[in-house]
PDB file of C-alpha atoms in Angstrom:
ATOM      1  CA  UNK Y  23      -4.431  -9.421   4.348  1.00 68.00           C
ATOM      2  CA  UNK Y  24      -3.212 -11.137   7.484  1.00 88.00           C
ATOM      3  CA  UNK Y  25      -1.449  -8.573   9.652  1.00 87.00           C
ATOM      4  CA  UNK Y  26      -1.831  -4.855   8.359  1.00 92.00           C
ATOM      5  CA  UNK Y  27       0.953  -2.087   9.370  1.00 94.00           C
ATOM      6  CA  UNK Y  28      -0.404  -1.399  12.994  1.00 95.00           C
ATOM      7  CA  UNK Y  29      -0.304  -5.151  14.009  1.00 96.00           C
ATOM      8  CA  UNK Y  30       3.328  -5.573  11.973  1.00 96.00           C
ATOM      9  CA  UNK Y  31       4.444  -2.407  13.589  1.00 95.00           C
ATOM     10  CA  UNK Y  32       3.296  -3.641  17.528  1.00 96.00           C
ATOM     11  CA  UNK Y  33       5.009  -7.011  17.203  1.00 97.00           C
ATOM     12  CA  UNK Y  34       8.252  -5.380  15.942  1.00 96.00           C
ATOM     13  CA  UNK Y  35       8.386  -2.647  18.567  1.00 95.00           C
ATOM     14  CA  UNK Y  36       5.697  -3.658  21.653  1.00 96.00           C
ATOM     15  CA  UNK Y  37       5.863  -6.863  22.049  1.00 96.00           C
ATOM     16  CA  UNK Y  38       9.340  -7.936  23.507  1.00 96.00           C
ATOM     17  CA  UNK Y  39      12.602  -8.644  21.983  1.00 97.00           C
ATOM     18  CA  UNK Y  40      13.090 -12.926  22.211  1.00 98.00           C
ATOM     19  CA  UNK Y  41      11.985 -14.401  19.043  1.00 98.00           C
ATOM     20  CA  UNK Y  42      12.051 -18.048  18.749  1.00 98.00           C
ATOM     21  CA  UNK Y  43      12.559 -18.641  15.010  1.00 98.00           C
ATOM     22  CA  UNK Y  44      11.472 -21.652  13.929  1.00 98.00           C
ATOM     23  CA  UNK Y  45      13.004 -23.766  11.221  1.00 97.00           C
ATOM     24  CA  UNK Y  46      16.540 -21.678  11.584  1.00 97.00           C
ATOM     25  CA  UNK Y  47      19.568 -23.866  11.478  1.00 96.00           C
ATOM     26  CA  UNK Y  48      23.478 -23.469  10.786  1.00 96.00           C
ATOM     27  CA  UNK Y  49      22.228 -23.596   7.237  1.00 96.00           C
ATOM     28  CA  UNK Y  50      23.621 -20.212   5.304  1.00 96.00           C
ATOM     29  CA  UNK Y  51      21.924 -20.856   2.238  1.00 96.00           C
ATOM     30  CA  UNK Y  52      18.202 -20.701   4.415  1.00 95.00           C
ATOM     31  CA  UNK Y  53      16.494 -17.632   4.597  1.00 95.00           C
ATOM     32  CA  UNK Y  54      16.173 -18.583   8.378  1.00 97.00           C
ATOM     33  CA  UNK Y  55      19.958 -17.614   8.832  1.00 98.00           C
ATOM     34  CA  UNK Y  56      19.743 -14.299   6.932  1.00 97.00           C
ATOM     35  CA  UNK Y  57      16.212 -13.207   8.814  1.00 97.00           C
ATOM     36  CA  UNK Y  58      17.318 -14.056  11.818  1.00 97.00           C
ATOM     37  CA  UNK Y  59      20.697 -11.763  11.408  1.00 97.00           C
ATOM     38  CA  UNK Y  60      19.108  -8.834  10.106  1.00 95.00           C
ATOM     39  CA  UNK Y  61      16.570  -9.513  13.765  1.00 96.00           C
ATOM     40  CA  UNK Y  62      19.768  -9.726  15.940  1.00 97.00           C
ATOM     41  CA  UNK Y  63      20.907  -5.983  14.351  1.00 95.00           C
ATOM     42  CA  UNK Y  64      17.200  -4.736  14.799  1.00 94.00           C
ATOM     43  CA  UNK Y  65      17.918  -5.897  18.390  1.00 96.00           C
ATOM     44  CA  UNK Y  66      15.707  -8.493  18.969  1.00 97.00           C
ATOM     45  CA  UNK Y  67      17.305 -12.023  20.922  1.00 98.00           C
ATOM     46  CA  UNK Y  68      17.015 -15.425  18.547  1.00 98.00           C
ATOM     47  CA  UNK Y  69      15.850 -18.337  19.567  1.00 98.00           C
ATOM     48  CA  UNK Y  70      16.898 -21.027  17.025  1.00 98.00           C
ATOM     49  CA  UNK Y  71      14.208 -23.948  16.686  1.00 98.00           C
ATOM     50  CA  UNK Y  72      14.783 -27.159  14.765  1.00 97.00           C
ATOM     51  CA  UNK Y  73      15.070 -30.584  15.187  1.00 96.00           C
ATOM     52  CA  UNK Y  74      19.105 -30.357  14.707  1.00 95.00           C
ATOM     53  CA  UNK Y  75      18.858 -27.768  17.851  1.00 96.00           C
ATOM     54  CA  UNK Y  76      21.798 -26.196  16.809  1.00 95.00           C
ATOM     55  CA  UNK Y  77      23.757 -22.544  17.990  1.00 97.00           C
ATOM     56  CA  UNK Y  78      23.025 -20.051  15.110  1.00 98.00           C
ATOM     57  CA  UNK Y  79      24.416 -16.776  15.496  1.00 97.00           C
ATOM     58  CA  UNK Y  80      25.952 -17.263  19.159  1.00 97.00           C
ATOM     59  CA  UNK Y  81      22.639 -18.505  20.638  1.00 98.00           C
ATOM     60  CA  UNK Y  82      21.843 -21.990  21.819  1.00 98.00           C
ATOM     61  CA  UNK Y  83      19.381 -23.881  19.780  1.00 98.00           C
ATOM     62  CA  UNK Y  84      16.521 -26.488  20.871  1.00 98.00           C
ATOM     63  CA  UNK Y  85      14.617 -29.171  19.337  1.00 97.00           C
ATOM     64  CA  UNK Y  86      11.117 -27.533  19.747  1.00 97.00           C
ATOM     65  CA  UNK Y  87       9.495 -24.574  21.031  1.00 97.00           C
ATOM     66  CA  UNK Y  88       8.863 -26.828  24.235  1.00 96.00           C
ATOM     67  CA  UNK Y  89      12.523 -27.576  25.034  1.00 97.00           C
ATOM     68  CA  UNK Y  90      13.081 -23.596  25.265  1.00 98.00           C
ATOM     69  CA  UNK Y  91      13.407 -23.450  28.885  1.00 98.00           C
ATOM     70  CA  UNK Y  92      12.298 -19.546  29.290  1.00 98.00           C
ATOM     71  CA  UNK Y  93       9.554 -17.333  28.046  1.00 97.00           C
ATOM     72  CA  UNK Y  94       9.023 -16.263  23.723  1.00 98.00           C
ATOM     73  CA  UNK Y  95       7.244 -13.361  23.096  1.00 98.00           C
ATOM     74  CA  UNK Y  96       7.384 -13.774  19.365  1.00 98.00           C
ATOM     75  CA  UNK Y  97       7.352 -17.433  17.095  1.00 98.00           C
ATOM     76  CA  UNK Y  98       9.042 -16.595  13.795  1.00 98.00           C
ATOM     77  CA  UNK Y  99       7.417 -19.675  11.870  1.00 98.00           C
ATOM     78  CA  UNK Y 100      10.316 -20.508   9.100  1.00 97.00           C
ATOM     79  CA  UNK Y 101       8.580 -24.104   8.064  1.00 96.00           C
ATOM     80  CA  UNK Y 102       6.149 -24.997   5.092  1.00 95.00           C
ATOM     81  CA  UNK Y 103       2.528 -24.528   5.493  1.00 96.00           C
ATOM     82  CA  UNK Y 104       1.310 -28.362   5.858  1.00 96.00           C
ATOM     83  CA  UNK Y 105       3.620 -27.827   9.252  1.00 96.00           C
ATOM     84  CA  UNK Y 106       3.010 -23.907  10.449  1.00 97.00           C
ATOM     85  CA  UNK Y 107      -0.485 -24.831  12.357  1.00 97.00           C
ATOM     86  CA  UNK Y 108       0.847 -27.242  14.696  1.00 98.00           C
ATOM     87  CA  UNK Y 109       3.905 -24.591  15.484  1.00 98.00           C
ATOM     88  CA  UNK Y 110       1.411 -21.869  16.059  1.00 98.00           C
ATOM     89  CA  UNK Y 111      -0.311 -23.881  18.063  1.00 98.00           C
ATOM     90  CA  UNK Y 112       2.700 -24.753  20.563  1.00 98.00           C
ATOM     91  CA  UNK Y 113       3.081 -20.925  20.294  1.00 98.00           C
ATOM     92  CA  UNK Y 114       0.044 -20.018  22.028  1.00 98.00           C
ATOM     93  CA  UNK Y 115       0.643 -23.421  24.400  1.00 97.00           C
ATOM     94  CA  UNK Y 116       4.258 -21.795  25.348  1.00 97.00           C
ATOM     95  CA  UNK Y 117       2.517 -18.308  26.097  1.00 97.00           C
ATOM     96  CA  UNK Y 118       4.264 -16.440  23.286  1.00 98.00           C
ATOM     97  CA  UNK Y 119       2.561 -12.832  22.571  1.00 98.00           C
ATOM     98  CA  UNK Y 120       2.680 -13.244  19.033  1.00 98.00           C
ATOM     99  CA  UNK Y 121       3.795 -15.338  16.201  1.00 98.00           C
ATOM    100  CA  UNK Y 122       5.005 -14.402  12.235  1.00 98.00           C
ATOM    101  CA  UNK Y 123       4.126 -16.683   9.046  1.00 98.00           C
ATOM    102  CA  UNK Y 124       7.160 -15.929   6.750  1.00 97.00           C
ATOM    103  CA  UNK Y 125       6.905 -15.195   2.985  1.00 95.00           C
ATOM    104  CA  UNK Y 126       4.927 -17.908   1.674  1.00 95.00           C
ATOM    105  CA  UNK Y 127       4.048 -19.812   5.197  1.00 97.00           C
ATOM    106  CA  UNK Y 128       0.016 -19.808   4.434  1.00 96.00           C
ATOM    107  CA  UNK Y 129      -2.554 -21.124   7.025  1.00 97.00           C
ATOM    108  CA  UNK Y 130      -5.895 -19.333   7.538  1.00 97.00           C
ATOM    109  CA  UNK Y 131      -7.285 -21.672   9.894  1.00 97.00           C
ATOM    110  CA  UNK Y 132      -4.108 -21.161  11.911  1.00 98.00           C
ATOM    111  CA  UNK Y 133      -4.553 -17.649  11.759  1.00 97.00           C
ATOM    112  CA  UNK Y 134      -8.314 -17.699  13.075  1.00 97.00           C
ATOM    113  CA  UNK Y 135      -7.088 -20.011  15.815  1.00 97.00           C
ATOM    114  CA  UNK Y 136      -4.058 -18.197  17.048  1.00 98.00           C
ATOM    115  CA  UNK Y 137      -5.926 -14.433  16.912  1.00 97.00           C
ATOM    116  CA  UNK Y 138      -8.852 -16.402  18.905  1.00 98.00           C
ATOM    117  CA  UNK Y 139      -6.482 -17.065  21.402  1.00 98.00           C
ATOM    118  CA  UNK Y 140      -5.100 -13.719  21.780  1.00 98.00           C
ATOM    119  CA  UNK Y 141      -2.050 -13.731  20.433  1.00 98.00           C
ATOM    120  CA  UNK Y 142      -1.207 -11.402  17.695  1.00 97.00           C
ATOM    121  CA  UNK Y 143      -0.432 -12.105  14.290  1.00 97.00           C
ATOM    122  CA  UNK Y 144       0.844 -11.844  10.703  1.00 97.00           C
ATOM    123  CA  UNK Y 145       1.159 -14.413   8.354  1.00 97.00           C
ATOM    124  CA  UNK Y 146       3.201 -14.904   4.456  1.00 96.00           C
ATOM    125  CA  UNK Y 147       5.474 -11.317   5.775  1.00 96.00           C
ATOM    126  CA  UNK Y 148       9.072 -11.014   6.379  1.00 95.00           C
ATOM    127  CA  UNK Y 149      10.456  -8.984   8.901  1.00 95.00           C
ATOM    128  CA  UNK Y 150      13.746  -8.375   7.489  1.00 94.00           C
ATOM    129  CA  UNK Y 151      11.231  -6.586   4.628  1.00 94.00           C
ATOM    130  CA  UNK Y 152       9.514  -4.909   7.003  1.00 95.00           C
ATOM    131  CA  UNK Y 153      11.869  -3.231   9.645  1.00 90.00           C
ATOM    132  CA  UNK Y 154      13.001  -1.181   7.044  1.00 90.00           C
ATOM    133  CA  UNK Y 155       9.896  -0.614   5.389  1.00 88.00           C
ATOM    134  CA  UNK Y 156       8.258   0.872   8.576  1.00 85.00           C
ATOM    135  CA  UNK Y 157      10.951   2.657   9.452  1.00 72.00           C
TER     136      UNK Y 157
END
Protein backbone atom coordinates (compact mmCIF):
# COMPACT_ATOMS: atom_id res chain seq x y z
CA UNK A 1 0.00 0.00 0.00
CA UNK A 2 1.48 3.34 -0.94
CA UNK A 3 0.02 6.00 1.34
CA UNK A 4 -2.15 4.53 4.30
CA UNK A 5 -5.02 6.83 6.01
CA UNK A 6 -2.61 8.95 8.27
CA UNK A 7 -0.35 10.02 5.29
CA UNK A 8 -3.77 10.50 2.93
CA UNK A 9 -5.33 12.30 5.79
CA UNK A 10 -1.98 14.90 6.40
CA UNK A 11 -1.74 15.80 2.73
CA UNK A 12 -5.49 16.58 2.54
CA UNK A 13 -5.64 18.65 5.72
CA UNK A 14 -1.70 19.64 6.82
CA UNK A 15 -0.06 20.23 4.09
CA UNK A 16 -1.34 23.49 2.34
CA UNK A 17 -4.11 24.18 0.02
CA UNK A 18 -2.26 24.87 -3.82
CA UNK A 19 -2.29 21.74 -5.71
CA UNK A 20 -0.70 21.72 -9.01
CA UNK A 21 -2.61 19.01 -10.91
CA UNK A 22 -0.88 17.66 -13.48
CA UNK A 23 -2.28 16.46 -16.76
CA UNK A 24 -5.68 18.70 -16.13
CA UNK A 25 -6.86 20.49 -19.19
CA UNK A 26 -10.22 22.19 -20.52
CA UNK A 27 -10.99 18.58 -21.30
CA UNK A 28 -14.59 17.65 -19.49
CA UNK A 29 -14.54 14.21 -20.41
CA UNK A 30 -10.86 13.80 -18.19
CA UNK A 31 -11.03 12.80 -14.83
CA UNK A 32 -8.49 15.73 -14.33
CA UNK A 33 -11.48 18.25 -14.74
CA UNK A 34 -13.87 16.41 -12.38
CA UNK A 35 -10.92 15.83 -9.51
CA UNK A 36 -9.85 18.95 -9.70
CA UNK A 37 -13.61 20.47 -9.08
CA UNK A 38 -14.52 18.34 -6.36
CA UNK A 39 -10.57 19.87 -4.84
CA UNK A 40 -11.72 23.50 -5.51
CA UNK A 41 -15.14 22.68 -3.18
CA UNK A 42 -12.85 20.83 -0.58
CA UNK A 43 -11.05 24.22 -0.70
CA UNK A 44 -7.90 23.54 -1.96
CA UNK A 45 -6.38 26.23 -5.00
CA UNK A 46 -5.67 24.31 -8.62
CA UNK A 47 -2.91 24.61 -10.40
CA UNK A 48 -3.60 23.30 -13.95
CA UNK A 49 -0.40 21.61 -15.61
CA UNK A 50 -0.19 20.55 -19.24
CA UNK A 51 1.48 21.23 -22.19
CA UNK A 52 -1.79 23.18 -23.65
CA UNK A 53 -1.33 25.45 -20.29
CA UNK A 54 -4.74 26.24 -20.34
CA UNK A 55 -7.36 28.15 -17.50
CA UNK A 56 -9.45 25.26 -15.98
CA UNK A 57 -11.86 26.21 -13.52
CA UNK A 58 -10.95 30.10 -13.34
CA UNK A 59 -7.23 29.44 -12.72
CA UNK A 60 -4.37 30.11 -15.08
CA UNK A 61 -2.67 27.12 -16.48
CA UNK A 62 1.21 26.48 -17.34
CA UNK A 63 3.15 24.26 -19.46
CA UNK A 64 5.08 22.48 -16.61
CA UNK A 65 5.44 22.42 -13.02
CA UNK A 66 8.56 24.77 -13.72
CA UNK A 67 6.67 27.59 -15.47
CA UNK A 68 4.43 27.90 -12.13
CA UNK A 69 5.89 31.02 -10.97
CA UNK A 70 4.99 30.50 -7.02
CA UNK A 71 5.29 27.78 -4.48
CA UNK A 72 3.05 23.91 -4.73
CA UNK A 73 2.62 22.21 -1.75
CA UNK A 74 0.90 19.29 -3.35
CA UNK A 75 1.59 17.61 -7.26
CA UNK A 76 -1.65 15.88 -8.21
CA UNK A 77 0.09 13.53 -10.91
CA UNK A 78 -2.96 13.01 -13.60
CA UNK A 79 -0.45 11.34 -16.43
CA UNK A 80 0.29 7.56 -17.26
CA UNK A 81 2.88 5.76 -15.38
CA UNK A 82 5.81 5.54 -18.15
CA UNK A 83 5.53 9.61 -17.45
CA UNK A 84 4.65 10.03 -13.43
CA UNK A 85 8.56 9.59 -12.33
CA UNK A 86 9.91 12.39 -14.17
CA UNK A 87 6.79 14.67 -12.74
CA UNK A 88 7.55 13.55 -9.26
CA UNK A 89 10.76 14.27 -9.73
CA UNK A 90 10.22 18.10 -10.81
CA UNK A 91 7.95 17.91 -7.70
CA UNK A 92 10.55 17.50 -5.23
CA UNK A 93 12.93 19.95 -7.65
CA UNK A 94 9.99 22.74 -7.27
CA UNK A 95 9.91 22.15 -3.35
CA UNK A 96 6.37 20.79 -3.27
CA UNK A 97 5.49 19.04 0.28
CA UNK A 98 3.88 16.25 -1.26
CA UNK A 99 2.71 14.71 -4.40
CA UNK A 100 -0.56 12.15 -5.31
CA UNK A 101 -0.37 9.17 -7.99
CA UNK A 102 -4.05 9.03 -9.20
CA UNK A 103 -6.06 5.79 -9.67
CA UNK A 104 -3.95 3.71 -11.72
CA UNK A 105 -0.66 6.16 -11.93
CA UNK A 106 1.88 3.19 -10.67
CA UNK A 107 5.65 3.87 -10.04
CA UNK A 108 7.45 2.25 -7.08
CA UNK A 109 10.74 3.47 -7.84
CA UNK A 110 9.18 6.93 -7.93
CA UNK A 111 7.71 6.37 -4.75
CA UNK A 112 11.10 5.25 -2.98
CA UNK A 113 12.68 8.31 -4.57
CA UNK A 114 10.20 10.98 -3.72
CA UNK A 115 9.66 9.59 0.21
CA UNK A 116 13.71 9.60 0.22
CA UNK A 117 13.53 13.04 -0.43
CA UNK A 118 11.09 13.98 2.09
CA UNK A 119 8.23 14.66 0.52
CA UNK A 120 5.14 12.81 1.36
CA UNK A 121 3.26 10.53 -0.63
CA UNK A 122 0.46 8.35 -2.03
CA UNK A 123 0.34 6.76 -5.14
CA UNK A 124 -2.80 4.81 -7.57
CA UNK A 125 -5.55 7.02 -4.86
CA UNK A 126 -8.01 9.59 -5.74
CA UNK A 127 -8.77 12.33 -3.67
CA UNK A 128 -12.14 13.07 -4.81
CA UNK A 129 -12.59 9.19 -3.24
CA UNK A 130 -11.00 10.04 -0.38
CA UNK A 131 -12.23 13.46 1.06
CA UNK A 132 -15.32 11.91 1.59
CA UNK A 133 -14.16 8.73 2.71
CA UNK A 134 -12.14 10.28 5.63
CA UNK A 135 -14.53 12.47 6.47
Amino acid sequence: MYGDDATIRRILTELGDTWAVVGLSANERRAAYGVSRELQRFGKRIVPVHPKAETVHGERGYASLADVPFDVDVVDVFVNSELAGPVADEAVAKGARAVWFQLGVVDPAAYERTRAAGLEMVMDRCPAIEIPRLG
